[in-house]
Coordinates of C-alpha atoms in Angstrom, one line a residue:
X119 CA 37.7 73.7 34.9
X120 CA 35.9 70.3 35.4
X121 CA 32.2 70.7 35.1
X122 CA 31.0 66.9 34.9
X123 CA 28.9 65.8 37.4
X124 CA 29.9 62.6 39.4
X125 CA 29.3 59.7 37.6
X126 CA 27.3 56.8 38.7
X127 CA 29.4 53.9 40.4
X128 CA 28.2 50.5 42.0
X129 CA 31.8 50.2 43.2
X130 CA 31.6 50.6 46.9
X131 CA 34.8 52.5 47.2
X132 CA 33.0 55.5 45.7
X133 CA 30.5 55.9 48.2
X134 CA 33.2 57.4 50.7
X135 CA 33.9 60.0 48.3
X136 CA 30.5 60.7 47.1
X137 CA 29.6 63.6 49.4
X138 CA 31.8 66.4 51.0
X139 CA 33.2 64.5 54.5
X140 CA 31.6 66.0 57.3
X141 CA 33.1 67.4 60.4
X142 CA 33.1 66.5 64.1
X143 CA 34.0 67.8 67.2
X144 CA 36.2 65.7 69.7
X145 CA 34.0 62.5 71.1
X146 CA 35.0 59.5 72.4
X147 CA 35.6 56.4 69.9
X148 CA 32.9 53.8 70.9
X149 CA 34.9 50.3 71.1
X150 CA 33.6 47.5 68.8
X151 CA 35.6 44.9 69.3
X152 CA 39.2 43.7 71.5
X153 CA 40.7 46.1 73.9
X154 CA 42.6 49.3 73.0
X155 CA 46.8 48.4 74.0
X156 CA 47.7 49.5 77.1
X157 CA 51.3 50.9 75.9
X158 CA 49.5 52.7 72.8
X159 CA 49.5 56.3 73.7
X160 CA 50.1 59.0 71.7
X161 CA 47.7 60.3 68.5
X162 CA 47.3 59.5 65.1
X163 CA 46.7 62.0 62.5
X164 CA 45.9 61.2 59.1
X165 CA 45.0 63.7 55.7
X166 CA 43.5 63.5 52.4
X167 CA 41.3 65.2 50.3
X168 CA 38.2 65.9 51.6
X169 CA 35.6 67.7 49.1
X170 CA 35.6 66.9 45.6
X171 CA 32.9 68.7 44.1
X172 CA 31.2 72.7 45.3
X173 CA 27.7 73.3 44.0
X174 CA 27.6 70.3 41.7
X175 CA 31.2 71.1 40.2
X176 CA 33.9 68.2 40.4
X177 CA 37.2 68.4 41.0
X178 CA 39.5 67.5 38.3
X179 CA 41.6 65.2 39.4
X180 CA 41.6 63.4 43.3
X181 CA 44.4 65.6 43.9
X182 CA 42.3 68.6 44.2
X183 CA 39.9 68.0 47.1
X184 CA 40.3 69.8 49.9
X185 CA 42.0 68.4 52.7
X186 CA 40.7 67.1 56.3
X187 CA 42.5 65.8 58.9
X188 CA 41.8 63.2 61.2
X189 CA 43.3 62.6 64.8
X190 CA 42.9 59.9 66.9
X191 CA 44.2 60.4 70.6
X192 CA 44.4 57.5 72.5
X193 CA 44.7 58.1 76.4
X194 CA 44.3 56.4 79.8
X195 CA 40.6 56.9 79.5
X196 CA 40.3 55.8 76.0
X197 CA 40.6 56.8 72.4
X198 CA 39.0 60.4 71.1
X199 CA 38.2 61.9 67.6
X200 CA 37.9 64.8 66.0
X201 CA 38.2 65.6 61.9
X202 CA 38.6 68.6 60.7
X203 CA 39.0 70.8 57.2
X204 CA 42.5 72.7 56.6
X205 CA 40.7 75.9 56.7
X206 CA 43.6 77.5 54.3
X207 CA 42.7 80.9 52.4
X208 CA 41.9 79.4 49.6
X209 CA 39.3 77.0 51.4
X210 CA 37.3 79.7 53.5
X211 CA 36.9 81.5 49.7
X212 CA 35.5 79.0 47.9
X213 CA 33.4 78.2 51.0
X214 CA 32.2 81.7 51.0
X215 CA 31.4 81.9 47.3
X216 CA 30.9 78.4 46.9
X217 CA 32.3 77.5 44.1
X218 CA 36.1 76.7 42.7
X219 CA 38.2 80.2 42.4
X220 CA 41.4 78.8 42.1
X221 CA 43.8 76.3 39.6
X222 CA 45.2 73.4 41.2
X223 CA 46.9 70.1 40.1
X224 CA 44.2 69.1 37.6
X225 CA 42.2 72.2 37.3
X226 CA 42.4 75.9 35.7
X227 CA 40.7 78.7 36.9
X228 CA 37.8 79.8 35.8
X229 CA 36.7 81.9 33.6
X230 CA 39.5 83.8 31.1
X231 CA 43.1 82.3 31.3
X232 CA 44.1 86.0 32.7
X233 CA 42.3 84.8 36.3
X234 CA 45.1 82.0 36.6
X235 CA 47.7 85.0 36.2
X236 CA 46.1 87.0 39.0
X237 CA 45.3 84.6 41.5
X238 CA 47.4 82.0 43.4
X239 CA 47.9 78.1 43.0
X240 CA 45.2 76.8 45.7
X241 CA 47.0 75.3 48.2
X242 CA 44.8 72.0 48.8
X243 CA 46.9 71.0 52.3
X244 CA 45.3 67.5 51.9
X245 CA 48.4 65.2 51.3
X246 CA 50.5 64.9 53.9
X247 CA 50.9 65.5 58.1
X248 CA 54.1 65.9 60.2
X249 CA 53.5 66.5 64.4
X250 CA 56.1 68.8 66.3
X251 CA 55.8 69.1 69.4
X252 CA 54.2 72.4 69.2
X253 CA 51.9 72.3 66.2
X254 CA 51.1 70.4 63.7
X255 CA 52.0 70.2 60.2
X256 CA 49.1 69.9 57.0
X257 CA 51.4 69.6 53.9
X258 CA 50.5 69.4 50.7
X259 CA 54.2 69.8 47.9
X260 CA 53.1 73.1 45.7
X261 CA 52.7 75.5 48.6
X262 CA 53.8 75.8 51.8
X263 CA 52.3 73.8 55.2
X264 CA 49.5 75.3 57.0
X265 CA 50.1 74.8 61.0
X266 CA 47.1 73.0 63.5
X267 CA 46.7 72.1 66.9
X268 CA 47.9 69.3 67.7
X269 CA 44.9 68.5 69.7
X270 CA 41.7 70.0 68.1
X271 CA 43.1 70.9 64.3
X272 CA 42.0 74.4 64.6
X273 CA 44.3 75.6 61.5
X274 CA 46.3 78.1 63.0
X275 CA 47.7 79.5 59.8
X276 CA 50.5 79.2 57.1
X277 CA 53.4 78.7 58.3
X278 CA 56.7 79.1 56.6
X279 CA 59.4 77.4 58.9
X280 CA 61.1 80.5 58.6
X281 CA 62.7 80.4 55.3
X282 CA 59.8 79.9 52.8
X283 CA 59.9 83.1 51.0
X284 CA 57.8 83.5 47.9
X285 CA 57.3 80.5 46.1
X286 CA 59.3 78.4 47.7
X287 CA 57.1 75.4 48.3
X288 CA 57.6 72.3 51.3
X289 CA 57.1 68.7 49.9
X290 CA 54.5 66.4 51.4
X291 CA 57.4 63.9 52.5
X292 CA 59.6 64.8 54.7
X293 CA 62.4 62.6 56.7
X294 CA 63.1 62.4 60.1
X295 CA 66.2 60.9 61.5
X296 CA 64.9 59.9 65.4
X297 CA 68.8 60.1 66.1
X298 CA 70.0 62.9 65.0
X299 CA 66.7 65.1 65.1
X300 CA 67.7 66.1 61.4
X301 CA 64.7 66.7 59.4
X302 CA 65.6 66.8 55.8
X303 CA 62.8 67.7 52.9
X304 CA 62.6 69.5 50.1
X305 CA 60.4 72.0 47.0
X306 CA 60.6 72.4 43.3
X307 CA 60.4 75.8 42.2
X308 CA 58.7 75.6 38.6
X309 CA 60.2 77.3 35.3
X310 CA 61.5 76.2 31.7
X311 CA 63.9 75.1 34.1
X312 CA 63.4 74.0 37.3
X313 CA 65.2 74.4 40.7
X314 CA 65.5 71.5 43.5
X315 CA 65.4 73.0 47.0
X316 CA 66.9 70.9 49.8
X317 CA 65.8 71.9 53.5
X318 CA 67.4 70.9 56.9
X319 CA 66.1 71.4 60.0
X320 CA 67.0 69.5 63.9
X321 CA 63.9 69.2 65.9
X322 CA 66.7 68.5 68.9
X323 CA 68.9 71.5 68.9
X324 CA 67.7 73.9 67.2
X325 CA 69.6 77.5 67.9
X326 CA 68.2 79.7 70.4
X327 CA 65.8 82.6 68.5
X328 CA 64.3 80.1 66.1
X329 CA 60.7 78.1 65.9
X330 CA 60.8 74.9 66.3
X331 CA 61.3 73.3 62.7
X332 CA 62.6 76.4 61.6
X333 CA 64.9 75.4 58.2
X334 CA 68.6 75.9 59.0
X335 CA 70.4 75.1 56.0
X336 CA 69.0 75.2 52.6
X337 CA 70.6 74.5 49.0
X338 CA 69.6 74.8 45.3
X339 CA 70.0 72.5 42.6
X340 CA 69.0 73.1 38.8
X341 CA 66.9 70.8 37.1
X342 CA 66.5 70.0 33.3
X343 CA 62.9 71.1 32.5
X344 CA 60.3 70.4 35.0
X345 CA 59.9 67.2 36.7
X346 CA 57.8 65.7 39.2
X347 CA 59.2 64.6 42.3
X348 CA 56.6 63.9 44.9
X349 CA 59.1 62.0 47.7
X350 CA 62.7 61.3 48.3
X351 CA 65.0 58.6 50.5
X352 CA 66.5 59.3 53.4
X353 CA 69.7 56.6 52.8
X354 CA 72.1 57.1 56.0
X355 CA 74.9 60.0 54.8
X356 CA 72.9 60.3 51.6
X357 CA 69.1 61.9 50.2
X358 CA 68.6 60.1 47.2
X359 CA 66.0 61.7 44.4
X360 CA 64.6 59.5 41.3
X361 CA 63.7 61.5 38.6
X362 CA 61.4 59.8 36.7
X363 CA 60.9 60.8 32.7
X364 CA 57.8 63.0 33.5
X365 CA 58.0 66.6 32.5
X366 CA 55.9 69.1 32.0
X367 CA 55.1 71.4 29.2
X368 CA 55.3 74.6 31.2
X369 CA 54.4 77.2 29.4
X370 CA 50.6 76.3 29.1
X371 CA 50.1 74.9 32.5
X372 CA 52.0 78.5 33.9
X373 CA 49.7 80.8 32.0
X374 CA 46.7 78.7 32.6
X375 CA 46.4 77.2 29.2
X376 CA 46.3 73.6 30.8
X377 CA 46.0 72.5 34.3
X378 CA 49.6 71.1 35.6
X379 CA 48.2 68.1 35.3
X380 CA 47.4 67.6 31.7
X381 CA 50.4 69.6 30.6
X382 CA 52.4 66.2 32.3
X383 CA 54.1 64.2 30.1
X384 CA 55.8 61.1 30.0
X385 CA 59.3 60.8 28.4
X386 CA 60.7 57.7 28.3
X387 CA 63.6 58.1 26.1
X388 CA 64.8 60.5 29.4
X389 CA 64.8 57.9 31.5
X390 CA 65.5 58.2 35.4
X391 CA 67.8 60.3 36.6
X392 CA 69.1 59.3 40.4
X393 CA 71.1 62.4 42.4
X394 CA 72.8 61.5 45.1
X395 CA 73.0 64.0 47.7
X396 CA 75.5 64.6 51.1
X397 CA 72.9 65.1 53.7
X398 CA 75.3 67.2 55.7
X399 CA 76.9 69.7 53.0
X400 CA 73.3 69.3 50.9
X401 CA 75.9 68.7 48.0
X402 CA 75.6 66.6 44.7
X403 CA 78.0 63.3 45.3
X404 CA 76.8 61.8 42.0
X405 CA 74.5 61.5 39.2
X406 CA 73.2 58.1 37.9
X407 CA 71.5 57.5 34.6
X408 CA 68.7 54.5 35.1
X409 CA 66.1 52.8 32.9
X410 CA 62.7 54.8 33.1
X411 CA 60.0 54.2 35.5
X412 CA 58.0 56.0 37.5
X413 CA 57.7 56.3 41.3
X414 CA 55.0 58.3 43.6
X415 CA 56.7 56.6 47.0
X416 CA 59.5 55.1 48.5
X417 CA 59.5 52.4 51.6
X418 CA 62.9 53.6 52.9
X419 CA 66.4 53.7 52.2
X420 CA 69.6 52.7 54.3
X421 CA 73.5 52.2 53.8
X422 CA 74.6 48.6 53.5
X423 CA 77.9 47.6 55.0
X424 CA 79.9 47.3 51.7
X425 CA 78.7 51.4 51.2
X426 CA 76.0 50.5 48.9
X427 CA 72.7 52.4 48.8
X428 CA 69.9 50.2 49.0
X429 CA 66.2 52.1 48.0
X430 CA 62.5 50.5 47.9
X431 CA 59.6 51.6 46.3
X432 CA 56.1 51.2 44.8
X433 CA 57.3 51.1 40.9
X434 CA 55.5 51.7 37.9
X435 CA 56.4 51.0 34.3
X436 CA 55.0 54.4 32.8
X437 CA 52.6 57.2 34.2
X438 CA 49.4 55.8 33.7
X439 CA 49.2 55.7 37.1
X440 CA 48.2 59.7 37.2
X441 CA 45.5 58.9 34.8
X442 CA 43.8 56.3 37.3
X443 CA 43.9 58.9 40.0
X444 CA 42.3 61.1 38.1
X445 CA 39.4 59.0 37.5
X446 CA 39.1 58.2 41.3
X447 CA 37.4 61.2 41.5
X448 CA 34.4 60.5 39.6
X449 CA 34.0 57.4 41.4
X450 CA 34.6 55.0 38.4
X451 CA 37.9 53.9 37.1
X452 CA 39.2 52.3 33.7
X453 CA 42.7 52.7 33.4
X454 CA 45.2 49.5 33.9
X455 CA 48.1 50.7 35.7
X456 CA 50.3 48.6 38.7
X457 CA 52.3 49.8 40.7
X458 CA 54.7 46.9 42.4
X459 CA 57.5 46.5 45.5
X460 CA 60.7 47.2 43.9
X461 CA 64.2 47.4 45.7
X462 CA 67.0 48.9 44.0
X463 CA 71.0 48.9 45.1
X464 CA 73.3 52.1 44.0
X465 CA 77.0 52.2 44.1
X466 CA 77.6 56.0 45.3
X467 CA 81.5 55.9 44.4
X468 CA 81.0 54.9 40.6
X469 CA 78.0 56.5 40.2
X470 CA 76.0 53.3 39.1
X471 CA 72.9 51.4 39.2
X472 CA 74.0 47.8 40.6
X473 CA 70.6 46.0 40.7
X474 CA 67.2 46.2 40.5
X475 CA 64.8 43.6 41.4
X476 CA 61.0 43.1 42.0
X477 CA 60.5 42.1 45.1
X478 CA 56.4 41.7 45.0
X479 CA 54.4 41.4 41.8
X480 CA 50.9 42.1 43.7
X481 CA 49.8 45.5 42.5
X482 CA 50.0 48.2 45.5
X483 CA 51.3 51.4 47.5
X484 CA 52.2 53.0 50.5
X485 CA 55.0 51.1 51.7
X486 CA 56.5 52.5 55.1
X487 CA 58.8 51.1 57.9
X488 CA 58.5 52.2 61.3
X489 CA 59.1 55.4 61.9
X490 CA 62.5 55.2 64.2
X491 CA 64.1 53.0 61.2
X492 CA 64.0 55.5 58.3
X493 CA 67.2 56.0 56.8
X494 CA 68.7 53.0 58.5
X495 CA 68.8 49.2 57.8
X496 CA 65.4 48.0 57.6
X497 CA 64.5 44.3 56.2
X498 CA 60.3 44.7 56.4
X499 CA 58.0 47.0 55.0
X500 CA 54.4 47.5 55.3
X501 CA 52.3 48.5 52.6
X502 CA 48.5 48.1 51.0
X503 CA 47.8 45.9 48.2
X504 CA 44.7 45.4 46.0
X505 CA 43.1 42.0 47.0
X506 CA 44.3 39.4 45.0
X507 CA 40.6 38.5 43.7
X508 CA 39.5 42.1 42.6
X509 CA 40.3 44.0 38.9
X510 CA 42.6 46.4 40.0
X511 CA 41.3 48.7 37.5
X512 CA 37.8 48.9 39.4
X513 CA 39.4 48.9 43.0
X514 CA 40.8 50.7 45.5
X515 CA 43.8 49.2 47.8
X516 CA 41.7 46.5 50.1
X517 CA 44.2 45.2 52.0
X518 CA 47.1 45.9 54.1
X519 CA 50.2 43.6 54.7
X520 CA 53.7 43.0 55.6
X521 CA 56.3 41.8 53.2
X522 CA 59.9 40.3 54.8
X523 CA 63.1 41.1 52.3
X524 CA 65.2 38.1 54.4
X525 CA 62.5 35.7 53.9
X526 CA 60.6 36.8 50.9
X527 CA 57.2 36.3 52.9
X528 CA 54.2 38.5 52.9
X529 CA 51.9 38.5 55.8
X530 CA 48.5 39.9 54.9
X531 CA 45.5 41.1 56.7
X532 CA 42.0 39.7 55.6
X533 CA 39.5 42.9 56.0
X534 CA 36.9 41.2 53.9
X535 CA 35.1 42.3 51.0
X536 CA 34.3 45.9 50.1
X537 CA 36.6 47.2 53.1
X538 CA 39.5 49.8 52.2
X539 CA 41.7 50.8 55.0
X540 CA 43.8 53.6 54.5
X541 CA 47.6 53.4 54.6
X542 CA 49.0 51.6 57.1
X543 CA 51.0 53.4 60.3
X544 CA 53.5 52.2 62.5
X545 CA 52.9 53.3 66.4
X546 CA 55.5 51.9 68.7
X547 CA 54.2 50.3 72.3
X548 CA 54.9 52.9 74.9
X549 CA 55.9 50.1 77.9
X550 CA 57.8 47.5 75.8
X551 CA 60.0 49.3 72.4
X552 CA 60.1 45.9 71.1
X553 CA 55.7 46.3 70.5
X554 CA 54.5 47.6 68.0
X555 CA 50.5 47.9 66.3
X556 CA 49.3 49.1 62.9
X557 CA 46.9 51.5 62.8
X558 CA 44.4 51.8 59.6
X559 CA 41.4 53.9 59.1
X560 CA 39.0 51.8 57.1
X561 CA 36.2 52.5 55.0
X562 CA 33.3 49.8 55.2
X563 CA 31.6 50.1 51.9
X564 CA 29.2 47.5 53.2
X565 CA 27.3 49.9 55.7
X566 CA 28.9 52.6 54.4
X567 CA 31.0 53.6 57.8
X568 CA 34.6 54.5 58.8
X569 CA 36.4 52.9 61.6
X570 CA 39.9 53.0 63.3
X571 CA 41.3 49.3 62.9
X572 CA 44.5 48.1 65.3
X573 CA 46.6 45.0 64.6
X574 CA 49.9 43.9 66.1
X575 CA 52.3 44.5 63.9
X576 CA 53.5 40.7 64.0
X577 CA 50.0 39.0 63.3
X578 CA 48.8 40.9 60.9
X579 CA 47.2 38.0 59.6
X580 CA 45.1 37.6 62.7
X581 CA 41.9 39.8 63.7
X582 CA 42.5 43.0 64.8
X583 CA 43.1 43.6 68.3
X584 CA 40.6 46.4 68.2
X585 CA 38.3 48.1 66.6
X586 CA 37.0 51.8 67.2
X587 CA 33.9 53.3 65.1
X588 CA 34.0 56.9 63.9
X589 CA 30.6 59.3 64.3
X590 CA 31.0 59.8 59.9
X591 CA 32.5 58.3 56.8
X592 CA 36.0 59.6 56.5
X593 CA 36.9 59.7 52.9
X594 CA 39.9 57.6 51.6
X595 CA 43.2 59.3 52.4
X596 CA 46.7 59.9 51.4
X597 CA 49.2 59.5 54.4
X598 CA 49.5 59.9 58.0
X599 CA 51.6 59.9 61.1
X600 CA 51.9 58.3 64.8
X601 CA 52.9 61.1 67.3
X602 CA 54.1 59.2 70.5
X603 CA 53.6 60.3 74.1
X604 CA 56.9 60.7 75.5

């Protein structure tokens, strides 16, 4: 249990994490600058942690706030807000006592180590959103995903796709095929030895009787100790996993010893372990052996023509990386870590790594490629970077840009000093398929404000062509989605 009160930080990133976010109800967006698309309809959502401290108590680790979501709606009549708290069990507890009750990713319970044995993991639902039609998603990878309305948030409750039983848990990244309607994802269940659970569901065709989402195939694979895997590529016939060398001492963190967190540790005599997976029998095609690295998130993956696998991610050379994130939550940071664009090429017939390049040395994360490419060819990703005259080490990601694989050429978007947009999303035009805009929420550490920023996807080096203020500060997040208006 963390009990260190937040430091004090003249780094202007911290102010947006310095008090709990505050609600609001849906309003209308005032418009600050340009003219909202006329082909952008639909809504985007967006979640990360929320609250980081209850009754003067931090969090401790970033991971551990509670998560809010954010949607954006953007209709004939303009664009409407509202941001609201996952109100999970674990959430409306603490709120009523308020105070932590529960482990999480960096924190035990409190009070003796027996209270981690009676009570549940909290379920934060702050990482990750995915829309059905219906509902919804909040996900967050150690529990299953709580369900909200699509158009006010109001959680409507956990929900477990029909097939979560027990501790089976739903990962924070799933992948959508727009073609198929396959929607592939997947949960570690913890132990000495861990388990890989692969999920498949068809948003298109799903049989008669079932929710929509509901899992329809599932398969188990054992793991060697306990890894973390926090996201997986969708690669045309294939999932591919990269296991980095981070395992973690179980015992302690199970029985409350240690929060799961600091019972981590980085192995890299292990090194990386790749599993190639047949995304239709959800079977093991091979197993590659790889240097070790570490990886929170992948850009995409696709099939080249000569059957190769091609993979890129944000890659780091050890797992200092969890360390920094930690320290985000006091609102200072310290620890040197980088995290830079890799792409990697897999041969799945001889089971064997056949390059690996750097593509970018500029220290970032979040790379994503529209949404209707994932899993096939795709030569551009969009990502955020840490402005190239900042110490990476003080800093949040300031900056949001495009980087071509053909041409090797980044196209970046200037947001000015002490501005942080969130991770960038893809929304494609509604009249012309060809369109598209990136959407970023962005903190302004200047006049300590939030606002939703649009660019057109192919000048991102020019001004935005709109800009939309939000009624409060919403706290740097983790990930979002674009829901399109059919």
């Amino acid at each position: 249990m963390t009990v260190t009160q937040p430091a004090t930080s003249k780094k202007s990133w911290a102010k947006a994490i310095a008090q709990p976010a505050e609600e609001f109800a849906p309003v209308s967006l005032p418009l600050l600058s340009g003219q909202l698309p006329q082909g952008l309809r639909g809504s985007l959502y967006r979640n990360g942690p929320a609250r980081l401290e209850r009754d003067g108590v931090l969090t401790g680790h970033w991971f551990d706030g509670d998560g809010a979501v954010l949607a954006v709606h953007f209709g004939e009549s303009g664009a409407t807000g509202v941001y609201r708290y996952v109100k999970t069990a674990s959430y409306l507890a603490e709120s009523a006592a308020n105070e932590f009750l529960y482990a999480n990713y960096g924190m035990t319970a409190p009070g003796p180590v027996w209270n981690n044995w009676l009570k549940p993991l909290k379920n934060a639902a702050n990482t990750s959103v995915f829309a059905l039609s219906d509902r919804l998603l909040a996900l967050w990878e150690g529990g299953k995903p709580h369900a909200l309305d699509l158009e006010t948030l109001q959680t409507l409750g956990e929900d477990d796709l029909g097939c979560l039983k027990g501790a089976l848990s739903y990962s924070a990244h799933p992948k959508y095929d727009a073609e198929t309607g396959d929607l592939f994802n997947f949960g570690v269940s913890p132990g000495s030895n861990s388990t890989l659970n692969i999920y498949r569901s068809n948003l298109k065709s799903s049989p008669a009787g079932t929710s929509l989402g509901q899992i329809l195939q599932k398969a188990a694979i054992p793991l060697k100790g306990m890894p973390l895997i926090h996201d997986f590529v969708l690669a045309g016939r294939y999932l591919v996993f990269c296991i980095s060398p981070v395992r973690m001492n179980a015992l302690p963190a199970l029985i409350g010893l240690q929060s799961f967190s600091d019972a981590l540790d980085w192995k890299p005599e292990l090194g990386t372990q790749i599993l190639i997976i047949d995304r239709d029998t959800l079977t093991l095609v091979c197993q590659i052996e790889a240097d070790p690295w570490f990886q929170w998130h992948f850009g995409n993956g696709y099939e080249d023509a000569d059957g190769s696998i091609v993979l890129d991610m944000i890659r780091y050379a050890d797992f200092q990386t969890n360390q920094y994130l930690k320290e985000v939550a006091t609102g200072q940071t310290h620890t040197r870590t980088k995290g830079t664009l890799w792409q990697i090429r897999l041969n799945p017939q001889t089971g064997t790594v056949q390059s690996a390049d750097e593509r970018l040395p500029r220290s970032g994360e979040f790379p994503v490629v529209p949404p209707h490419q994932t899993g096939q060819t795709s030569h551009q990703v969009y990502l955020s970077l840490h402005r190239p005259d900042v110490d990476p080490t003080q800093e949040l990601l300031g900056a949001i840009a495009r980087f071509d694989y053909t041409t090797d050429t980044l196209m970046e978007a200037e947001l000015g000093h002490n501005r942080y947009p969130s991770e960038p999303i893809y929304a494609r035009d509604r009249l012309n398929p060809e369109q598209g805009w990136i959407l970023t929420v962005v903190f302004d550490g200047n006049t300590n404000t939030s606002e939703v920023w649009i660019f057109d996807s192919d000048r991102l080096d020019e001004v935005p062509v709109c800009r939309l203020a939000l009624p409060s500060v919403i706290p740097h997040s983790f990930h979002g989605t674009w829901r399109e208006v059919k």
